[in-house]
XYZ file of C-alpha atoms in Angstrom:
65
model
C 15.951 10.440 -37.444
C 14.999 13.931 -36.318
C 17.764 16.123 -34.996
C 17.176 18.199 -31.895
C 18.949 21.385 -31.075
C 21.283 21.450 -28.042
C 18.852 23.454 -25.883
C 16.001 20.985 -26.489
C 18.363 18.073 -25.842
C 19.417 19.533 -22.483
C 15.767 20.036 -21.541
C 15.049 16.388 -22.342
C 18.068 15.263 -20.326
C 16.951 17.340 -17.350
C 13.448 15.874 -17.564
C 14.764 12.295 -17.695
C 17.222 12.862 -14.823
C 14.381 14.172 -12.652
C 12.584 10.814 -13.148
C 15.514 8.821 -11.742
C 15.127 7.370 -8.256
C 18.520 8.066 -6.702
C 19.762 5.845 -3.855
C 19.932 7.236 -0.349
C 23.285 7.734 1.363
C 22.614 4.683 3.546
C 21.850 2.491 0.521
C 25.056 3.677 -1.146
C 27.167 2.948 1.951
C 25.626 -0.505 2.481
C 26.054 -1.426 -1.190
C 29.656 -0.207 -1.197
C 30.421 -2.228 1.932
C 28.858 -5.358 0.431
C 30.869 -4.969 -2.799
C 34.110 -4.594 -0.823
C 33.240 -7.570 1.397
C 32.397 -9.823 -1.557
C 35.551 -8.734 -3.391
C 37.636 -9.632 -0.351
C 35.861 -13.001 -0.030
C 36.434 -13.751 -3.717
C 40.109 -12.798 -3.382
C 40.528 -15.183 -0.438
C 38.719 -17.953 -2.302
C 40.917 -17.637 -5.388
C 44.032 -17.365 -3.226
C 43.109 -20.684 -1.613
C 42.277 -22.363 -4.925
C 45.552 -21.143 -6.430
C 47.518 -22.415 -3.431
C 45.853 -25.847 -3.530
C 46.342 -26.222 -7.278
C 49.971 -25.136 -6.908
C 50.535 -27.827 -4.284
C 48.901 -30.457 -6.496
C 51.099 -29.495 -9.456
C 54.213 -29.599 -7.264
C 53.239 -33.067 -5.991
C 52.633 -34.321 -9.527
C 55.937 -32.946 -10.770
C 57.794 -34.306 -7.733
C 59.035 -30.931 -6.530
C 59.434 -29.965 -2.908
C 57.362 -27.205 -1.324
């Protein structure tokens, strides 16, 4: 594999970075909001599942709530 010198490497990096389509501020904000919303929804879902399974285990073992 051919080795490139650091200057050539940085030129290649700069060229590749210029080809990237960066998201707009609005896209970033909307995506961030959706990630936070879905994380919160998943947390509530797993909280509910954990609570229900805990109740079932307590009923099976004959313990009081």
